[in-house]
């Protein structure tokens, strides 16, 4: 890998300089972390599945006109994406109560929310990505009011798309997180969906059984994470139907 310059290594991905200006290569690792990296493990095949699943979701978003950073998949673990400046916010959309929302507000996990609720966390691992309000975001200049309008619209469009795609394969989209990138075309700038969309950043429950098919399987020691992600990929047609557990991918 000496031919490429590493730009950044995160918990689940490595970013390399891309082959053309304005592009980067996202390499999906098998590393899993939870609780701000207090719990760590290497999950065989997770990176391969997330590379493929993120490609699937981003390609679908492109098809319905939701701008995002995905250009093309390069191989089992890598995809070419547009280089963008990441807005320092984790944008969380919730359809059902779970996780920190349930803890914070005392709402039982699985309670349907009256409407999708969008939350913002300040992206800073050393602080544990604290929940912030639009007041903080405006006052500290993390995003403008126009950016926030665009971010809300992107988040809700991603939510409608992802909810529908999941519902069609018997999965409830409980909540998810996206990250937003800023790209510049001369003097003009716009916001696009960036990072990844995968079961690492979603809560996905089987509609019939309630079985968890997302990173909570790892966080809460509920079984094999690869099996859970493979099941999502299989239902979406990203894996051949006969292959339930092994992340051997079709081209
Ligand atoms: O996941 P946790 O209970 O710590 O936090 P949450 O606020 O309930 O997470 C809401 C959703 O955003 C879940 O689907 C998480 O997987 C996702 N999330 C994420 O991917 N990365 C974060 N840093 C925080 C949340």
Coordinates of N, CA and C and ligand atoms in Angstrom, one line a residue:
X1 N 0.8 -1.2 0.0 CA 0.0 0.0 0.0 C 0.9 1.3 0.0
X2 N 2.2 1.1 -0.3 CA 3.1 2.3 -0.2 C 2.7 3.3 -1.3
X3 N 2.0 2.9 -2.4 CA 1.6 3.8 -3.5 C 0.7 4.9 -3.1
X4 N 0.0 4.7 -1.9 CA -1.0 5.7 -1.6 C -0.6 6.4 -0.2
X5 N -1.1 7.6 -0.1 CA -0.8 8.3 1.1 C -2.0 8.2 2.0
X6 N -1.8 7.8 3.3 CA -2.9 7.7 4.2 C -3.2 9.1 4.7
X7 N -4.5 9.4 4.7 CA -4.9 10.7 5.1 C -5.3 10.7 6.6
X8 N -6.0 9.6 6.9 CA -6.6 9.6 8.3 C -7.0 8.1 8.6
X9 N -6.8 7.7 9.8 CA -7.3 6.4 10.2 C -8.3 6.6 11.4
X10 N -9.5 6.1 11.2 CA -10.6 6.2 12.2 C -10.8 4.9 12.8
X11 N -11.9 4.7 13.6 CA -12.2 3.5 14.3 C -12.6 2.4 13.3
X12 N -13.3 2.7 12.3 CA -13.8 1.6 11.4 C -13.2 1.7 9.9
X13 N -12.6 2.9 9.6 CA -12.2 3.1 8.2 C -10.8 3.8 8.2
X14 N -10.1 3.6 7.0 CA -8.9 4.3 6.8 C -9.2 5.1 5.5
X15 N -8.7 6.3 5.4 CA -8.9 7.2 4.2 C -7.5 7.4 3.6
X16 N -7.5 7.1 2.3 CA -6.2 7.3 1.5 C -6.5 8.4 0.5
X17 N -5.4 9.0 0.0 CA -5.5 10.0 -1.1 C -6.1 9.2 -2.3
X18 N -7.0 9.8 -3.0 CA -7.6 9.2 -4.2 C -6.7 9.4 -5.5
X19 N -7.1 8.7 -6.5 CA -6.3 8.8 -7.8 C -6.5 10.1 -8.5
X20 N -7.6 10.8 -8.3 CA -7.8 12.1 -9.0 C -8.0 13.1 -7.9
X21 N -7.7 14.4 -8.2 CA -7.9 15.5 -7.2 C -9.4 15.5 -6.8
X22 N -9.6 15.7 -5.6 CA -11.0 15.8 -5.1 C -11.6 14.4 -4.8
X23 N -10.8 13.4 -4.8 CA -11.3 12.0 -4.5 C -10.5 11.5 -3.3
X24 N -11.1 10.6 -2.6 CA -10.4 9.8 -1.6 C -10.9 8.3 -1.6
X25 N -10.0 7.5 -1.1 CA -10.4 6.0 -1.1 C -10.7 5.7 0.4
X26 N -11.9 5.1 0.6 CA -12.3 4.7 1.9 C -12.1 3.2 2.0
X27 N -11.2 2.8 3.0 CA -11.0 1.4 3.2 C -11.7 1.0 4.5
X28 N -12.6 0.0 4.4 CA -13.4 -0.5 5.5 C -12.6 -1.6 6.3
X29 N -12.3 -1.3 7.5 CA -11.6 -2.2 8.4 C -12.6 -3.2 9.1
X30 N -12.1 -4.3 9.6 CA -12.9 -5.2 10.4 C -13.1 -4.8 11.9
X31 N -12.5 -3.7 12.2 CA -12.5 -3.3 13.7 C -13.9 -2.9 14.1
X32 N -14.3 -3.3 15.2 CA -15.6 -2.8 15.8 C -15.3 -2.2 17.1
X33 N -15.9 -1.0 17.3 CA -15.8 -0.4 18.6 C -17.1 0.1 19.1
X34 N -17.3 0.2 20.4 CA -18.5 0.7 21.0 C -18.2 1.4 22.3
X35 N -19.2 2.2 22.8 CA -19.0 3.0 24.0 C -17.7 3.8 23.9
X36 N -17.6 4.6 22.8 CA -16.5 5.5 22.6 C -15.2 4.7 22.7
X37 N -15.1 3.5 22.0 CA -13.9 2.7 21.9 C -13.5 2.0 23.2
X38 N -14.4 2.0 24.2 CA -14.1 1.2 25.4 C -14.2 -0.3 25.2
X39 N -15.1 -0.7 24.3 CA -15.2 -2.1 23.9 C -14.7 -2.2 22.4
X40 N -13.8 -3.1 22.2 CA -13.2 -3.2 20.9 C -13.1 -4.7 20.5
X41 N -13.1 -5.0 19.2 CA -12.9 -6.3 18.7 C -12.6 -6.3 17.2
X42 N -12.1 -7.3 16.7 CA -12.0 -7.5 15.2 C -13.0 -8.5 14.8
X43 N -13.9 -8.1 13.9 CA -15.0 -8.9 13.4 C -14.8 -9.3 12.0
X44 N -14.4 -10.6 11.8 CA -14.0 -11.0 10.5 C -15.1 -10.7 9.4
X45 N -14.8 -10.0 8.4 CA -15.8 -9.8 7.3 C -16.6 -8.5 7.5
X46 N -16.6 -7.9 8.6 CA -17.4 -6.7 8.8 C -17.1 -5.6 7.8
X47 N -15.9 -5.4 7.5 CA -15.5 -4.3 6.6 C -16.0 -4.6 5.2
X48 N -15.9 -5.8 4.8 CA -16.4 -6.2 3.4 C -17.9 -6.0 3.3
X49 N -18.6 -6.4 4.4 CA -20.1 -6.2 4.3 C -20.4 -4.7 4.3
X50 N -19.8 -3.9 5.2 CA -20.1 -2.5 5.3 C -19.8 -1.7 4.0
X51 N -18.7 -2.1 3.4 CA -18.3 -1.5 2.1 C -19.4 -1.7 1.1
X52 N -19.9 -3.0 1.0 CA -20.9 -3.3 0.1 C -22.3 -2.7 0.4
X53 N -22.6 -2.7 1.7 CA -23.9 -2.2 2.1 C -23.9 -0.6 1.9
X54 N -22.8 0.0 2.3 CA -22.8 1.5 2.1 C -22.9 1.8 0.6
X55 N -22.3 1.0 -0.2 CA -22.4 1.2 -1.7 C -23.9 1.1 -2.1
X56 N -24.5 0.1 -1.6 CA -25.9 -0.2 -1.9 C -26.8 1.0 -1.5
X57 N -26.7 1.5 -0.3 CA -27.5 2.6 0.2 C -27.2 3.9 -0.5
X58 N -25.9 4.2 -0.7 CA -25.5 5.5 -1.4 C -26.0 5.5 -2.8
X59 N -25.8 4.3 -3.5 CA -26.3 4.2 -4.9 C -27.8 4.5 -5.0
X60 N -28.5 3.9 -4.1 CA -30.0 4.1 -4.0 C -30.3 5.6 -3.8
X61 N -29.6 6.2 -2.9 CA -29.8 7.7 -2.6 C -29.5 8.5 -3.9
X62 N -28.4 8.1 -4.6 CA -28.1 8.8 -5.9 C -29.3 8.7 -6.8
X63 N -29.9 7.5 -6.9 CA -31.0 7.2 -7.8 C -32.2 8.1 -7.5
X64 N -32.4 8.4 -6.3 CA -33.6 9.3 -6.0 C -33.1 10.7 -5.8
X65 N -31.9 11.0 -6.1 CA -31.5 12.4 -6.2 C -31.0 13.0 -4.9
X66 N -30.6 12.2 -3.9 CA -30.1 12.7 -2.7 C -28.5 12.7 -2.8
X67 N -27.9 13.9 -2.9 CA -26.5 14.0 -3.2 C -25.7 13.3 -2.1
X68 N -24.7 12.6 -2.5 CA -23.8 11.9 -1.5 C -22.4 11.8 -2.1
X69 N -21.5 11.3 -1.3 CA -20.0 11.3 -1.7 C -19.6 10.1 -2.5
X70 N -20.5 9.1 -2.7 CA -20.1 7.8 -3.3 C -19.8 8.0 -4.8
X71 N -18.7 7.5 -5.2 CA -18.4 7.5 -6.7 C -18.5 6.1 -7.2
X72 N -17.6 5.2 -6.7 CA -17.8 3.8 -7.1 C -17.0 2.9 -6.1
X73 N -17.4 1.6 -6.1 CA -16.7 0.6 -5.3 C -15.4 0.2 -6.1
X74 N -14.3 0.1 -5.4 CA -13.1 -0.3 -6.1 C -12.8 -1.8 -5.9
X75 N -13.0 -2.3 -4.7 CA -12.8 -3.7 -4.5 C -13.6 -4.1 -3.2
X76 N -13.3 -5.3 -2.7 CA -14.0 -5.8 -1.5 C -14.0 -4.9 -0.3
X77 N -13.0 -4.1 -0.1 CA -12.9 -3.3 1.1 C -12.8 -1.8 0.8
X78 N -12.7 -1.4 -0.5 CA -12.5 0.0 -0.7 C -13.5 0.6 -1.7
X79 N -13.8 1.8 -1.5 CA -14.6 2.6 -2.4 C -14.0 4.0 -2.6
X80 N -14.3 4.5 -3.8 CA -13.8 5.8 -4.2 C -14.9 6.8 -3.9
X81 N -14.6 7.9 -3.1 CA -15.6 8.8 -2.7 C -15.1 10.2 -3.0
X82 N -16.0 11.2 -3.0 CA -15.6 12.6 -3.1 C -15.0 13.1 -1.8
X83 N -13.9 13.8 -2.0 CA -13.3 14.4 -0.8 C -14.2 15.6 -0.3
X84 N -14.6 15.6 0.9 CA -15.3 16.8 1.4 C -14.9 17.2 2.8
X85 N -15.3 18.3 3.2 CA -15.0 18.8 4.5 C -16.2 18.3 5.4
X86 N -15.9 17.5 6.4 CA -16.9 16.9 7.2 C -17.4 18.0 8.2
X87 N -18.7 18.2 8.2 CA -19.4 19.1 9.2 C -19.2 18.3 10.6
X88 N -18.8 19.0 11.6 CA -18.5 18.3 12.8 C -19.7 17.9 13.7
X89 N -20.7 17.3 13.0 CA -21.9 16.9 13.7 C -22.2 15.5 13.3
X90 N -22.8 14.7 14.3 CA -23.4 13.4 14.0 C -24.9 13.7 13.9
X91 N -25.4 13.4 12.8 CA -26.9 13.7 12.6 C -27.6 12.4 12.8
X92 N -28.4 12.4 13.9 CA -29.2 11.2 14.2 C -30.6 11.3 13.9
X93 N -31.2 10.4 13.3 CA -32.7 10.4 13.0 C -33.3 9.2 13.7
X94 N -34.4 9.5 14.5 CA -35.0 8.4 15.2 C -36.5 8.3 14.8
X95 N -36.9 7.0 14.6 CA -38.3 6.7 14.3 C -38.9 6.0 15.5
X96 N -38.1 5.3 16.3 CA -38.6 4.6 17.5 C -37.6 4.9 18.6
X97 N -38.0 5.0 19.8 CA -37.1 5.2 20.9 C -36.1 4.1 21.1
X98 N -34.9 4.3 21.4 CA -33.9 3.3 21.7 C -32.6 4.0 22.2
X99 N -31.7 3.2 22.7 CA -30.4 3.7 23.1 C -30.4 4.9 24.0
X100 N -29.6 5.9 23.7 CA -29.5 7.0 24.6 C -30.8 7.8 24.8
X101 N -31.6 7.8 23.7 CA -32.9 8.6 23.9 C -33.8 7.9 24.9
X102 N -33.8 6.6 24.9 CA -34.6 5.9 25.9 C -34.1 6.1 27.3
X103 N -32.7 6.1 27.4 CA -32.1 6.4 28.8 C -32.4 7.8 29.2
X104 N -32.2 8.7 28.3 CA -32.3 10.2 28.7 C -33.7 10.5 29.1
X105 N -34.7 10.0 28.3 CA -36.0 10.5 28.5 C -36.9 9.4 29.2
X106 N -36.4 8.3 29.5 CA -37.2 7.3 30.1 C -38.3 6.7 29.3
X107 N -38.1 6.6 28.0 CA -39.1 6.0 27.1 C -38.6 4.6 26.7
X108 N -39.6 3.7 26.9 CA -39.2 2.3 26.6 C -38.7 2.1 25.2
X109 N -37.6 1.3 25.1 CA -37.1 1.0 23.7 C -38.2 0.4 22.9
X110 N -38.2 0.8 21.6 CA -39.2 0.3 20.7 C -40.5 1.1 20.6
X111 N -40.6 2.1 21.5 CA -41.8 3.0 21.4 C -41.8 3.8 20.1
X112 N -42.8 3.8 19.4 CA -42.8 4.6 18.1 C -42.9 6.1 18.5
X113 N -42.2 6.9 17.8 CA -42.2 8.3 18.1 C -43.3 9.0 17.3
X114 N -43.8 10.1 17.8 CA -44.9 10.7 17.0 C -44.5 11.1 15.6
X115 N -43.3 11.5 15.4 CA -42.7 11.8 14.1 C -41.2 11.6 14.2
X116 N -40.6 11.5 13.0 CA -39.1 11.3 13.1 C -38.5 12.5 13.9
X117 N -37.6 12.2 14.8 CA -36.9 13.2 15.6 C -35.4 13.2 15.1
X118 N -34.9 14.4 14.8 CA -33.5 14.6 14.4 C -32.8 15.2 15.5
X119 N -31.6 14.6 15.9 CA -30.8 15.1 16.9 C -29.4 15.4 16.4
X120 N -28.7 16.3 17.0 CA -27.3 16.6 16.6 C -26.3 16.4 17.7
X121 N -25.2 15.7 17.4 CA -24.2 15.5 18.4 C -22.9 16.2 17.9
X122 N -22.1 16.8 18.7 CA -20.9 17.4 18.3 C -19.9 16.3 18.2
X123 N -19.2 16.2 17.0 CA -18.3 15.1 16.7 C -17.0 15.3 17.4
X124 N -16.8 14.7 18.6 CA -15.6 14.8 19.3 C -15.5 13.6 20.3
X125 N -14.7 12.7 19.9 CA -14.6 11.4 20.7 C -14.1 11.7 22.1
X126 N -13.2 12.7 22.3 CA -12.7 12.9 23.6 C -13.8 13.4 24.5
X127 N -14.9 14.0 24.0 CA -16.0 14.4 24.8 C -17.2 13.4 24.7
X128 N -17.0 12.3 24.0 CA -18.1 11.3 23.8 C -19.2 11.8 23.0
X129 N -18.9 12.6 21.9 CA -19.9 13.1 21.0 C -21.2 13.7 21.7
X130 N -21.1 14.8 22.5 CA -22.2 15.2 23.3 C -23.4 15.8 22.4
X131 N -24.6 15.6 22.9 CA -25.8 16.1 22.2 C -25.7 17.6 22.3
X132 N -26.0 18.3 21.2 CA -26.0 19.8 21.2 C -27.3 20.3 20.5
X133 N -27.6 21.5 20.8 CA -28.8 22.1 20.1 C -28.3 23.0 19.0
X134 N -29.3 23.4 18.2 CA -29.0 24.3 17.1 C -28.4 25.6 17.5
X135 N -28.7 26.0 18.8 CA -28.1 27.2 19.4 C -26.6 27.1 19.5
X136 N -26.1 25.9 20.0 CA -24.7 25.7 20.0 C -24.1 25.7 18.6
X137 N -24.8 25.0 17.7 CA -24.2 24.9 16.3 C -24.1 26.2 15.7
X138 N -25.1 27.1 15.9 CA -25.0 28.5 15.3 C -24.0 29.3 16.0
X139 N -24.0 29.3 17.4 CA -23.1 30.1 18.1 C -21.6 29.8 17.9
X140 N -21.3 28.5 17.8 CA -19.9 28.1 17.6 C -19.6 28.0 16.1
X141 N -20.5 28.3 15.2 CA -20.2 28.4 13.8 C -19.9 27.1 13.1
X142 N -20.5 26.0 13.7 CA -20.2 24.6 13.1 C -21.0 24.5 11.8
X143 N -22.1 25.2 11.7 CA -23.0 25.2 10.5 C -23.8 26.4 10.5
X144 N -24.2 26.9 9.3 CA -25.0 28.1 9.3 C -26.5 27.7 9.3
X145 N -27.4 28.7 9.4 CA -28.8 28.4 9.4 C -29.2 27.7 8.1
X146 N -28.6 28.2 7.0 CA -28.9 27.6 5.6 C -28.4 26.1 5.6
X147 N -27.2 25.9 6.2 CA -26.7 24.5 6.3 C -27.7 23.7 7.1
X148 N -28.2 24.2 8.2 CA -29.0 23.4 9.1 C -30.3 23.0 8.3
X149 N -30.9 24.0 7.5 CA -32.1 23.7 6.7 C -31.7 22.5 5.8
X150 N -30.6 22.6 5.1 CA -30.2 21.6 4.1 C -29.9 20.2 4.8
X151 N -29.3 20.3 6.0 CA -29.0 19.0 6.7 C -30.3 18.3 7.2
X152 N -31.2 19.1 7.7 CA -32.5 18.5 8.1 C -33.2 17.9 6.9
X153 N -33.2 18.6 5.7 CA -33.9 18.0 4.6 C -33.1 16.7 4.1
X154 N -31.8 16.8 4.1 CA -31.1 15.5 3.7 C -31.4 14.4 4.7
X155 N -31.4 14.7 6.0 CA -31.6 13.7 7.0 C -33.0 13.0 6.8
X156 N -34.0 13.8 6.6 CA -35.3 13.3 6.4 C -35.5 12.5 5.1
X157 N -34.8 13.0 4.1 CA -34.9 12.2 2.8 C -34.2 10.8 3.0
X158 N -33.0 10.9 3.6 CA -32.3 9.6 3.9 C -33.2 8.7 4.7
X159 N -33.9 9.3 5.7 CA -34.8 8.5 6.6 C -35.9 7.8 5.8
X160 N -36.6 8.6 4.9 CA -37.7 8.0 4.2 C -37.2 6.9 3.3
X161 N -36.0 7.1 2.6 CA -35.5 6.1 1.7 C -35.1 4.9 2.5
X162 N -34.3 5.0 3.6 CA -33.8 3.9 4.3 C -35.0 3.1 5.0
X163 N -36.0 3.9 5.5 CA -37.1 3.2 6.2 C -37.9 2.4 5.1
X164 N -38.1 2.9 3.9 CA -38.8 2.1 2.9 C -38.0 0.9 2.4
X165 N -36.7 1.1 2.2 CA -35.9 0.0 1.7 C -35.9 -1.1 2.8
X166 N -35.8 -0.7 4.0 CA -35.8 -1.7 5.1 C -37.1 -2.4 5.3
X167 N -38.2 -1.6 5.3 CA -39.5 -2.1 5.4 C -39.8 -3.2 4.4
X168 N -39.3 -3.0 3.2 CA -39.6 -3.9 2.1 C -38.9 -5.3 2.3
X169 N -37.9 -5.3 3.2 CA -37.3 -6.6 3.5 C -37.5 -7.0 5.0
X170 N -38.6 -6.5 5.6 CA -39.1 -7.0 6.9 C -38.2 -6.5 8.0
X171 N -37.6 -5.3 7.8 CA -36.7 -4.7 8.9 C -37.2 -3.3 9.3
X172 N -37.2 -3.1 10.6 CA -37.6 -1.8 11.1 C -36.4 -0.9 11.3
X173 N -36.4 0.3 10.6 CA -35.3 1.2 10.9 C -35.7 2.1 12.1
X174 N -35.0 1.7 13.2 CA -35.3 2.3 14.5 C -34.7 3.7 14.6
X175 N -33.4 3.8 14.2 CA -32.7 5.1 14.2 C -31.4 4.9 13.4
X176 N -30.8 6.0 13.1 CA -29.5 5.9 12.3 C -28.8 7.2 12.5
X177 N -27.5 7.1 12.1 CA -26.6 8.3 12.2 C -26.1 8.5 10.8
X178 N -26.0 9.8 10.3 CA -25.3 10.1 9.1 C -24.3 11.3 9.4
X179 N -23.4 11.4 8.5 CA -22.5 12.5 8.6 C -22.6 13.3 7.3
X180 N -22.3 14.6 7.4 CA -22.6 15.5 6.2 C -21.2 16.1 5.8
X181 N -21.0 16.2 4.5 CA -19.8 16.8 4.0 C -20.1 18.0 3.2
X182 N -19.1 18.9 3.2 CA -19.3 20.2 2.5 C -18.3 20.1 1.2
X183 N -18.9 20.4 0.1 CA -18.0 20.4 -1.1 C -18.1 21.8 -1.8
X184 N -17.0 22.1 -2.4 CA -16.9 23.5 -3.0 C -16.8 23.4 -4.5
X185 N -17.6 24.1 -5.2 CA -17.5 24.2 -6.6 C -17.2 25.7 -6.9
X186 N -16.0 26.1 -6.9 CA -15.6 27.5 -7.0 C -16.1 28.2 -5.8
X187 N -16.9 29.3 -6.0 CA -17.4 30.1 -4.9 C -18.6 29.4 -4.2
X188 N -19.1 28.4 -4.9 CA -20.4 27.8 -4.5 C -20.1 26.6 -3.6
X189 N -20.9 26.4 -2.5 CA -20.7 25.2 -1.7 C -22.0 24.5 -1.5
X190 N -21.9 23.2 -1.4 CA -23.2 22.5 -1.0 C -22.9 21.3 -0.1
X191 N -24.0 20.8 0.5 CA -23.8 19.8 1.4 C -24.3 18.4 0.9
X192 N -23.5 17.4 1.2 CA -23.9 16.1 0.7 C -23.8 15.0 1.8
X193 N -24.4 13.9 1.6 CA -24.3 12.8 2.6 C -22.9 12.2 2.4
X194 N -22.2 12.0 3.5 CA -20.8 11.5 3.4 C -20.6 10.3 4.4
X195 N -19.3 9.9 4.6 CA -19.0 8.9 5.6 C -19.5 7.5 5.1
X196 N -20.4 6.9 5.8 CA -20.9 5.6 5.4 C -22.4 5.4 5.9
X197 N -23.1 4.6 5.3 CA -24.4 4.2 5.8 C -24.4 2.7 5.9
X198 N -24.4 2.2 7.1 CA -24.2 0.7 7.3 C -24.8 0.3 8.6
X199 N -24.9 -1.0 8.9 CA -25.5 -1.4 10.2 C -24.7 -0.9 11.4
X200 N -23.5 -0.4 11.1 CA -22.7 0.1 12.2 C -23.3 1.4 12.8
X201 N -24.0 2.1 12.0 CA -24.6 3.4 12.4 C -26.1 3.4 12.4
X202 N -26.7 2.2 12.4 CA -28.2 2.1 12.3 C -28.7 1.2 13.5
X203 N -29.9 1.3 13.8 CA -30.6 0.3 14.6 C -31.6 -0.4 13.7
X204 N -31.5 -1.7 13.5 CA -32.3 -2.4 12.5 C -32.9 -3.6 13.3
X205 N -34.2 -3.7 13.4 CA -34.9 -4.8 14.1 C -35.7 -5.5 13.1
X206 N -35.7 -6.8 13.2 CA -36.6 -7.7 12.4 C -38.0 -7.3 12.8
X207 N -38.9 -7.0 11.8 CA -40.3 -6.6 12.2 C -41.1 -7.7 12.9
X208 N -40.9 -8.9 12.5 CA -41.6 -10.0 13.1 C -41.1 -10.4 14.5
X209 N -39.8 -10.6 14.6 CA -39.3 -11.2 15.8 C -38.6 -10.1 16.7
X210 N -38.3 -8.9 16.2 CA -37.6 -7.9 17.0 C -36.1 -8.2 17.1
X211 N -35.6 -9.2 16.4 CA -34.2 -9.6 16.5 C -33.4 -8.4 16.0
X212 N -32.3 -8.1 16.7 CA -31.4 -7.0 16.3 C -30.5 -7.4 15.3
X213 N -30.3 -6.6 14.2 CA -29.5 -6.9 13.1 C -28.5 -5.8 12.9
X214 N -28.0 -5.2 13.9 CA -27.1 -4.0 13.8 C -26.0 -4.1 14.9
X215 N -25.3 -3.0 15.1 CA -24.2 -3.0 16.0 C -24.5 -3.3 17.5
X216 N -25.8 -3.2 17.8 CA -26.2 -3.5 19.2 C -25.9 -5.0 19.5
X217 N -25.8 -5.8 18.4 CA -25.4 -7.2 18.6 C -24.0 -7.3 19.2
X218 N -23.2 -6.4 18.8 CA -21.8 -6.3 19.4 C -21.8 -5.6 20.7
X219 N -22.5 -4.4 20.8 CA -22.5 -3.6 22.0 C -23.0 -4.5 23.2
X220 N -24.1 -5.3 22.9 CA -24.8 -5.9 24.0 C -24.5 -7.4 24.0
X221 N -23.5 -7.9 23.3 CA -23.1 -9.3 23.2 C -24.3 -10.2 22.9
X222 N -24.9 -10.0 21.8 CA -26.1 -10.8 21.4 C -25.9 -11.8 20.4
X223 N -24.6 -12.1 20.1 CA -24.3 -13.2 19.1 C -23.3 -12.7 18.1
X224 N -23.4 -13.3 16.9 CA -22.4 -13.0 15.8 C -22.8 -11.7 15.0
X225 N -21.9 -10.7 15.0 CA -22.2 -9.5 14.3 C -22.2 -9.8 12.8
X226 N -21.3 -10.6 12.3 CA -21.2 -11.0 10.9 C -22.5 -11.6 10.4
X227 N -23.0 -12.5 11.3 CA -24.3 -13.2 10.9 C -25.4 -12.1 10.7
X228 N -25.4 -11.1 11.7 CA -26.5 -10.1 11.7 C -26.4 -9.3 10.4
X229 N -25.1 -8.8 10.1 CA -25.0 -7.9 8.9 C -25.2 -8.7 7.6
X230 N -24.7 -10.0 7.6 CA -24.9 -10.8 6.5 C -26.4 -11.0 6.2
X231 N -27.2 -11.1 7.3 CA -28.7 -11.3 7.1 C -29.3 -10.0 6.4
X232 N -28.8 -8.9 6.9 CA -29.3 -7.6 6.2 C -28.9 -7.6 4.8
X233 N -27.6 -7.9 4.5 CA -27.1 -7.9 3.1 C -27.9 -9.0 2.2
X234 N -28.1 -10.1 2.8 CA -28.8 -11.2 2.1 C -30.3 -10.7 1.7
X235 N -31.0 -10.1 2.7 CA -32.3 -9.7 2.4 C -32.4 -8.6 1.4
X236 N -31.4 -7.8 1.4 CA -31.4 -6.7 0.4 C -30.9 -7.1 -1.0
X237 N -30.5 -8.4 -1.1 CA -30.0 -8.9 -2.3 C -28.5 -8.6 -2.6
X238 N -27.8 -8.1 -1.6 CA -26.4 -7.8 -1.8 C -25.6 -9.1 -1.6
X239 N -26.1 -10.1 -0.9 CA -25.5 -11.4 -0.9 C -26.4 -12.4 -1.5
X240 N -25.8 -13.4 -2.1 CA -26.7 -14.5 -2.7 C -27.6 -15.1 -1.6
X241 N -28.8 -15.5 -1.9 CA -29.8 -16.0 -1.0 C -29.3 -17.2 -0.2
X242 N -28.5 -18.0 -0.8 CA -28.1 -19.2 -0.1 C -27.0 -19.0 0.9
X243 N -26.4 -17.8 0.8 CA -25.3 -17.5 1.7 C -25.7 -16.6 2.9
X244 N -26.0 -17.3 4.0 CA -26.6 -16.5 5.1 C -25.5 -16.0 6.0
X245 N -24.5 -16.8 6.2 CA -23.5 -16.4 7.2 C -22.1 -16.0 6.7
X246 N -21.7 -16.5 5.5 CA -20.4 -16.2 5.1 C -20.4 -14.9 4.2
X247 N -19.6 -13.9 4.5 CA -19.6 -12.7 3.7 C -18.9 -12.8 2.4
X248 N -19.3 -13.9 1.6 CA -18.7 -14.0 0.2 C -19.6 -13.2 -0.7
X249 N -19.1 -12.3 -1.4 CA -19.9 -11.3 -2.1 C -20.0 -11.6 -3.6
X250 N -21.2 -11.3 -4.1 CA -21.4 -11.4 -5.6 C -20.9 -10.1 -6.2
X251 N -20.5 -10.1 -7.4 CA -20.0 -8.9 -8.0 C -21.1 -8.0 -8.5
Ligands
LIG1 O1 -25.7 4.0 20.0 P1 -25.9 4.7 21.3 O2 -26.9 4.2 22.2 O3 -24.6 5.1 22.1 O4 -26.4 6.2 20.9 P2 -27.7 6.7 20.3 O5 -27.7 8.2 20.4 O6 -28.9 5.9 20.8 O7 -27.6 6.3 18.7 C1 -28.5 6.5 17.8 C2 -28.1 5.9 16.5 O8 -27.0 6.6 16.0 C3 -27.7 4.4 16.6 O9 -28.2 3.7 15.5 C4 -26.2 4.4 16.6 O10 -25.7 3.3 16.1 C5 -25.9 5.7 15.8 N1 -24.7 6.3 16.3 C6 -23.5 6.2 15.6 O11 -23.5 5.5 14.6 N2 -22.4 6.8 16.0 C7 -22.4 7.6 17.1 N3 -21.3 8.2 17.5 C8 -23.6 7.8 17.8 C9 -24.7 7.1 17.4

